[in-house]
Short mmCIF file of C-alpha atoms in Angstrom, two decimals:
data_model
loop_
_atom_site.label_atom_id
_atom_site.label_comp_id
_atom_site.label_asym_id
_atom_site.label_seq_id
_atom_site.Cartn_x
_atom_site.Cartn_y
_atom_site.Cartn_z
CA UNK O 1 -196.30 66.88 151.79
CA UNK O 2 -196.70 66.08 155.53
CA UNK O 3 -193.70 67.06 157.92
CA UNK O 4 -191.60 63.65 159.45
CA UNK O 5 -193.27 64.31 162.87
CA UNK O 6 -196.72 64.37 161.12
CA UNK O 7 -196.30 61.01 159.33
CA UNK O 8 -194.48 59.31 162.70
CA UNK O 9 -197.37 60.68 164.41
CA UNK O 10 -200.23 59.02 161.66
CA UNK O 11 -198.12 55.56 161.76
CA UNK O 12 -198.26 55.70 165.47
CA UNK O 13 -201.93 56.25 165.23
CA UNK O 14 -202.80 53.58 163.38
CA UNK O 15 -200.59 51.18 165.52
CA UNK O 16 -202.51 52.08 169.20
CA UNK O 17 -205.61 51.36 166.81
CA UNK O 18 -204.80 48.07 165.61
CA UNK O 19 -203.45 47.34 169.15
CA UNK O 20 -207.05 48.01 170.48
CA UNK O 21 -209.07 46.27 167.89
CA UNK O 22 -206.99 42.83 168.48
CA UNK O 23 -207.27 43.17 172.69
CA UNK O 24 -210.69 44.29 172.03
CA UNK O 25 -211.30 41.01 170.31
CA UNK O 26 -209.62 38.64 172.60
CA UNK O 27 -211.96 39.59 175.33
CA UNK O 28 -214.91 38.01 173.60
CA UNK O 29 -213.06 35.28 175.64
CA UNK O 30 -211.17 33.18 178.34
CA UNK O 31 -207.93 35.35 178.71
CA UNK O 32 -204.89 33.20 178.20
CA UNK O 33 -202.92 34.41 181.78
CA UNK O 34 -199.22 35.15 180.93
CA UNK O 35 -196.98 32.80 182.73
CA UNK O 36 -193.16 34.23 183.43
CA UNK O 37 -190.18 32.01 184.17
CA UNK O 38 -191.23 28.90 186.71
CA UNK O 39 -190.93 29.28 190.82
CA UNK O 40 -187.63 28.26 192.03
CA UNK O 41 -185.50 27.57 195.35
CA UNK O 42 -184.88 31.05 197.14
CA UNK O 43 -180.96 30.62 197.32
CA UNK O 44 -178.17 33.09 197.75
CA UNK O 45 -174.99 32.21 196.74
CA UNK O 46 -174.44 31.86 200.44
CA UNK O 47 -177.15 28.76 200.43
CA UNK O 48 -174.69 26.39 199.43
CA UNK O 49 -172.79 26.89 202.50
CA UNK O 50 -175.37 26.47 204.61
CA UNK O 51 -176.46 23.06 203.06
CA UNK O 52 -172.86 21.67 203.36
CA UNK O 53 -173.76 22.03 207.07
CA UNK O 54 -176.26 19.27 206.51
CA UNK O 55 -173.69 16.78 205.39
CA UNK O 56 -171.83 16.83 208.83
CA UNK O 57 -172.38 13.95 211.26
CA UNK O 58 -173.89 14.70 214.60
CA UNK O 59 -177.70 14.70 216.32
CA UNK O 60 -176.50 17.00 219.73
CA UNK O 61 -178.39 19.63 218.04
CA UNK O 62 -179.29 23.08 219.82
CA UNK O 63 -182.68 24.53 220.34
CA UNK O 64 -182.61 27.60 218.66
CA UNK O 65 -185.50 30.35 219.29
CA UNK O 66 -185.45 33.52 216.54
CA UNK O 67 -186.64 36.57 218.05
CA UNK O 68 -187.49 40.19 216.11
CA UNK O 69 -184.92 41.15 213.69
CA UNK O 70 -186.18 44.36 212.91
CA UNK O 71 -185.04 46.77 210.28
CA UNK O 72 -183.91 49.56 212.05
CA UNK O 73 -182.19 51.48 208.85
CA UNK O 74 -185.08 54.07 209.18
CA UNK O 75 -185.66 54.18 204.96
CA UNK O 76 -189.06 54.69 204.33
CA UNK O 77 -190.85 56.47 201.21
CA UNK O 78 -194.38 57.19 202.27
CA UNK O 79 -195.21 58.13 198.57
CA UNK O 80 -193.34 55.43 196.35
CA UNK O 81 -191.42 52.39 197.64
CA UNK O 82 -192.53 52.16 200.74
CA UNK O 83 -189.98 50.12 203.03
CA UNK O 84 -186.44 49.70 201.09
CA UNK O 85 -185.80 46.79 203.15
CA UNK O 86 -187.84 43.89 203.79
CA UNK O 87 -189.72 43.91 206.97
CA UNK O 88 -189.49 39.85 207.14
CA UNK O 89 -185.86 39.32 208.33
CA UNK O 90 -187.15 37.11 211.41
CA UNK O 91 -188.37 35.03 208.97
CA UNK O 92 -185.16 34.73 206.67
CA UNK O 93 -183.02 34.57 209.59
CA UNK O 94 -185.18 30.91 210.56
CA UNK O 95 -185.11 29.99 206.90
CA UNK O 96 -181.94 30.37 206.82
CA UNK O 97 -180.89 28.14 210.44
CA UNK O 98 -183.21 25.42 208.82
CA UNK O 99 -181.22 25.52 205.45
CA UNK O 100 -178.14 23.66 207.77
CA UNK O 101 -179.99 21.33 209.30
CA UNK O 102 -177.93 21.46 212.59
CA UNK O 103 -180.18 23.31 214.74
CA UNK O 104 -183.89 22.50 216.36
CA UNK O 105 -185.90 25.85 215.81
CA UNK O 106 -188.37 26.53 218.21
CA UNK O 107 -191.14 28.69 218.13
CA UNK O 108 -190.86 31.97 219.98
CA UNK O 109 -191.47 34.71 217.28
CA UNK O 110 -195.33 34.19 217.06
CA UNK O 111 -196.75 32.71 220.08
CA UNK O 112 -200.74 33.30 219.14
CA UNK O 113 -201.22 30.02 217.41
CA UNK O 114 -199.56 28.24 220.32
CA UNK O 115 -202.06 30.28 222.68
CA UNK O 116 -204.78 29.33 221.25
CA UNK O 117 -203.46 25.52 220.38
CA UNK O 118 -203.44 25.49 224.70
CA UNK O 119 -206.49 26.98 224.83
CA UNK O 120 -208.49 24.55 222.33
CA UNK O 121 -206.23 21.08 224.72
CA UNK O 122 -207.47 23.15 227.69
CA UNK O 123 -211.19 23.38 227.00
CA UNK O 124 -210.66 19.49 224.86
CA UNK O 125 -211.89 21.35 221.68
CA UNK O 126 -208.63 19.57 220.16
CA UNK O 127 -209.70 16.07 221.64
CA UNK O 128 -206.22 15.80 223.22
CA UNK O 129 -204.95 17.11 226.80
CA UNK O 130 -203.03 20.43 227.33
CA UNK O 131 -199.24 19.35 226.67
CA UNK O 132 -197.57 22.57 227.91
CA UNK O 133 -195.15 20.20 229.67
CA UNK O 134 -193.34 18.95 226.79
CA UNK O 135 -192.68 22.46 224.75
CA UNK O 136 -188.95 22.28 224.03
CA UNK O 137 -186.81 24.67 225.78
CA UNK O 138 -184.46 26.54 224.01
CA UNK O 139 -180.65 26.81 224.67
CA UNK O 140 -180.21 29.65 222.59
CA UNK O 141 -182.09 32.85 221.39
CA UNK O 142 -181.30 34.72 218.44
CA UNK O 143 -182.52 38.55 218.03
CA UNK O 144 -180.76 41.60 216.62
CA UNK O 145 -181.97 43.83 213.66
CA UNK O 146 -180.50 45.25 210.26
CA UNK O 147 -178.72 48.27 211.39
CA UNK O 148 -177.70 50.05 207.73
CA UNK O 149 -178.34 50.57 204.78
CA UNK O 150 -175.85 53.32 202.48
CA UNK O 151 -176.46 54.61 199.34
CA UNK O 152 -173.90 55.75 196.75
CA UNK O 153 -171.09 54.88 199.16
CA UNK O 154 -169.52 54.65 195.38
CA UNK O 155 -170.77 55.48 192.10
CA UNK O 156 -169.33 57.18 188.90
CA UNK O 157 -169.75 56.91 185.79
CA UNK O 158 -169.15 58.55 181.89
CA UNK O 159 -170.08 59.69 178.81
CA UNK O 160 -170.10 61.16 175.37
CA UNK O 161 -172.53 63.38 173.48
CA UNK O 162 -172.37 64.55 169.93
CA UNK O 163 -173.91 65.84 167.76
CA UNK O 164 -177.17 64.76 169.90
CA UNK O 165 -175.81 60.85 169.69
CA UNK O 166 -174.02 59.49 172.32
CA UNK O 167 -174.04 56.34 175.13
CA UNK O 168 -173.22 56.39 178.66
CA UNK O 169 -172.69 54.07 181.95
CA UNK O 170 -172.74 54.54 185.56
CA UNK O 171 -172.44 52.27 188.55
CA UNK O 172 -173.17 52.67 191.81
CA UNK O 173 -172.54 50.39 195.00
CA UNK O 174 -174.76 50.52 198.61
CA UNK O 175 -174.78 48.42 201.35
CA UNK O 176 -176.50 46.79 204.43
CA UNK O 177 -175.42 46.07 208.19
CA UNK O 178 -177.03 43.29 209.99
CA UNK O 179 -176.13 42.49 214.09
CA UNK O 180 -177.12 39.47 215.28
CA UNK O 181 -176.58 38.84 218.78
CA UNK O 182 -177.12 35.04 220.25
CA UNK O 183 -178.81 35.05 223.81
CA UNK O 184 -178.36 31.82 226.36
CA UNK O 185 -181.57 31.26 227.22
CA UNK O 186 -180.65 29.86 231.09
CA UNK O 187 -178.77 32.58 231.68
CA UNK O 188 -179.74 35.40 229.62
CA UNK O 189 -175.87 36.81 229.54
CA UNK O 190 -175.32 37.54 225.22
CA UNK O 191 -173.42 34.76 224.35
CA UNK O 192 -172.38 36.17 220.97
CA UNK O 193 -172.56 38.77 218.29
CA UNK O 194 -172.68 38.45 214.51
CA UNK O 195 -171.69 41.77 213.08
CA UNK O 196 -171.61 42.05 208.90
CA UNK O 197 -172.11 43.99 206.01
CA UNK O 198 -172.78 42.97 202.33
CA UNK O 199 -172.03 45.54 199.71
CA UNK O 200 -175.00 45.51 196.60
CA UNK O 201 -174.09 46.86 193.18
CA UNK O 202 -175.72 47.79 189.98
CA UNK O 203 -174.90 49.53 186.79
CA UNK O 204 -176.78 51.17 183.82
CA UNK O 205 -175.58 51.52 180.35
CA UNK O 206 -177.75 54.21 178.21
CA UNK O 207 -177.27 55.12 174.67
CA UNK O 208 -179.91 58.06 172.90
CA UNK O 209 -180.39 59.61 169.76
CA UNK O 210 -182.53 62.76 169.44
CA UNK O 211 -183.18 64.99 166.63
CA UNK O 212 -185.48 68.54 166.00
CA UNK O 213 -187.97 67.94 163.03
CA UNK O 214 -189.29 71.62 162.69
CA UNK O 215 -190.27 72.84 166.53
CA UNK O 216 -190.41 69.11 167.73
CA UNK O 217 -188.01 66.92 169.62
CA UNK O 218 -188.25 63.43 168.46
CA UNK O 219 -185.56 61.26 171.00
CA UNK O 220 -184.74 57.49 170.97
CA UNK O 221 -183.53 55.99 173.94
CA UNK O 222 -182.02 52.41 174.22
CA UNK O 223 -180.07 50.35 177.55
CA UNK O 224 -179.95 48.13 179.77
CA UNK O 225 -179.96 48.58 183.67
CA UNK O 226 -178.66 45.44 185.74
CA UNK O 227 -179.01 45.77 189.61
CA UNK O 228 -177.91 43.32 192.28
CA UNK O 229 -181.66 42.57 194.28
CA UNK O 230 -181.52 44.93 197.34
CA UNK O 231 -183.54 41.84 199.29
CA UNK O 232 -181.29 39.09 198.03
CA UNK O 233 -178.69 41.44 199.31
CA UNK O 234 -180.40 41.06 202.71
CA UNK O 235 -180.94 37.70 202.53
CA UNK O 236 -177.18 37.22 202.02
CA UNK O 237 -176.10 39.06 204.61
CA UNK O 238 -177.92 36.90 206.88
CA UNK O 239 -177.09 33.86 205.82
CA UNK O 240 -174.02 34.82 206.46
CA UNK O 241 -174.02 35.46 209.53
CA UNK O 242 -176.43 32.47 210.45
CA UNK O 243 -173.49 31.02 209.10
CA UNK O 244 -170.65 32.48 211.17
CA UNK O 245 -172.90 31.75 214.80
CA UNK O 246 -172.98 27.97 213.13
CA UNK O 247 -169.33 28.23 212.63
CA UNK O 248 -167.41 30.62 214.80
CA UNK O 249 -169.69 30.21 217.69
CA UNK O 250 -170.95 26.36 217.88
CA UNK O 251 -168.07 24.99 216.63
CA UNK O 252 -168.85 23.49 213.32
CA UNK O 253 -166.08 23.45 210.25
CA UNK O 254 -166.30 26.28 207.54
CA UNK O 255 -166.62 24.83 203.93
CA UNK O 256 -164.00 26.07 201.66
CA UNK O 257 -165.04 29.20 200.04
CA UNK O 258 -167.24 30.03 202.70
CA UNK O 259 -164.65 31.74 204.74
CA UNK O 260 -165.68 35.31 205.88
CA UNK O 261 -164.22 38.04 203.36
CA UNK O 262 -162.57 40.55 205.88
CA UNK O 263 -161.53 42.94 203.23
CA UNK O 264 -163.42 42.14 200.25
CA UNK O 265 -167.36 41.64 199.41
CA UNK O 266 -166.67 37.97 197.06
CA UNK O 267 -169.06 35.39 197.37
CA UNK O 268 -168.44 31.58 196.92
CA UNK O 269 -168.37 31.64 193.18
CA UNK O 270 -171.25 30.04 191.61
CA UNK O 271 -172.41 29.75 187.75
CA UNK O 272 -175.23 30.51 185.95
CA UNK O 273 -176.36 26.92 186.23
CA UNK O 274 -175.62 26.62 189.89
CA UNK O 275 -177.36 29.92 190.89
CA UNK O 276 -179.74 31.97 188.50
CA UNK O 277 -182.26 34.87 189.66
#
């Protein structure tokens, strides 16, 4: 009579061969592509403040230039992740600025497709004249870079093991620092300075069973691991502060719920249906 390991070994066997005969056979065709859930808005709950911007009266808008916002936490894995943060925080911090719809946003970041727009009007490849006179001037430039990034600033957890059953949790918490400075453009004196940080949690629950059949270890795991996006943690953070230059610096009204937490990390509540991954 065959030992437990011996006959979960045969069964798995004959379940990778089955599994290969059937994607053997579907290749004598077309694959069918698998299609996840559909592409949607890229909102943080801090979006909805920045649309309620939009539904303000007014046309005075400023000219608003976004420089480099460079990540300047220094995390880099040469050998797995790569970059922990995203390297495209110019580009959130415009997306974000054109999410109010209170500002003009002019293009400073990447100038080589206007150089070589002036250079086609120049040499009338374009079939129009060189309009380098009527490029909008900006009042205001924004620049600044994402300054932290802390792991485990808290985590714990617990446990129990018997008998070689047991289940588990553990949560952890890190964050990221973003400084935005605003720059008049006539003057070049730093007009003002956004300076916040957005806390990111996750947690993991883990439950295992494992048991010796003769001299070999046969172990179930089962859990679930639930982490708040480190980028949409970015992304957040400056929105944010996009927000508080809109707000504390030019004026406009803050929304309710969108005040700045000074001592806590709450977001304007949202549900599922208003805001879903």
């Amino acid at each position: 009579m065959k030992r437990p390991f011996q006959k979960l070994a045969a069964a798995s066997l004959i379940v990778l061969s089955v599994s290969a005969c059937s994607t053997a056979a579907s290749l004598d065709g077309p694959v069918r592509v698998l299609s996840g859930p559909p592409v949607t808005d890229n909102n943080t709950p801090y979006s909805r403040c920045l649309a309620e911007l939009r539904e303000l009266p007014g046309n005075n808008f400023p000219a608003i230039a976004v420089g480099e916002v460079a990540d300047k936490t220094g995390k880099f894995d040469a050998d797995e992740t790569g970059f922990a943060v995203s390297q495209g925080i110019s580009e959130m911090t415009m997306s974000a600025f054109f999410k109010t719809g209170k500002t003009r946003l002019v293009e400073r970041f990447d100038l080589r497709l206007a150089q070589q727009e002036f250079n086609f009007r120049n040499t009338n490849l374009a079939g129009r004249k060189n309009l380098a006179g009527s490029v909008t001037a900006a009042d205001f430039m924004v620049t600044g870079a994402l300054t932290e990034l802390n792991y485990n600033i808290v985590s714990g957890g617990a446990g129990l093991w018997v008998n070689g059953a047991g289940a588990g949790v553990r949560t952890v918490v890190v964050n990221v620092a973003l400084d935005l400075r605003v720059v008049a453009a006539d003057t070049l004196n730093i007009a003002y300075i956004s300076s916040l940080q957005k806390q990111i949690v996750g947690y993991e629950i883990e439950a295992n069973v494992f048991r010796f059949f003769g001299t070999n270890l046969i172990e179930f795991d089962a859990g679930e691991i639930r982490n708040e996006p480190m980028q949409l943690g970015v992304r957040s953070v400056v929105e944010m502060s996009v927000y508080q230059i809109l707000t504390d610096f030019l004026g406009l009204p803050v929304s309710s719920g969108c005040e700045l937490s000074v001592q806590g990390t709450s977001a304007p509540q949202t549900t599922d249906e208003e805001y879903a991954l």
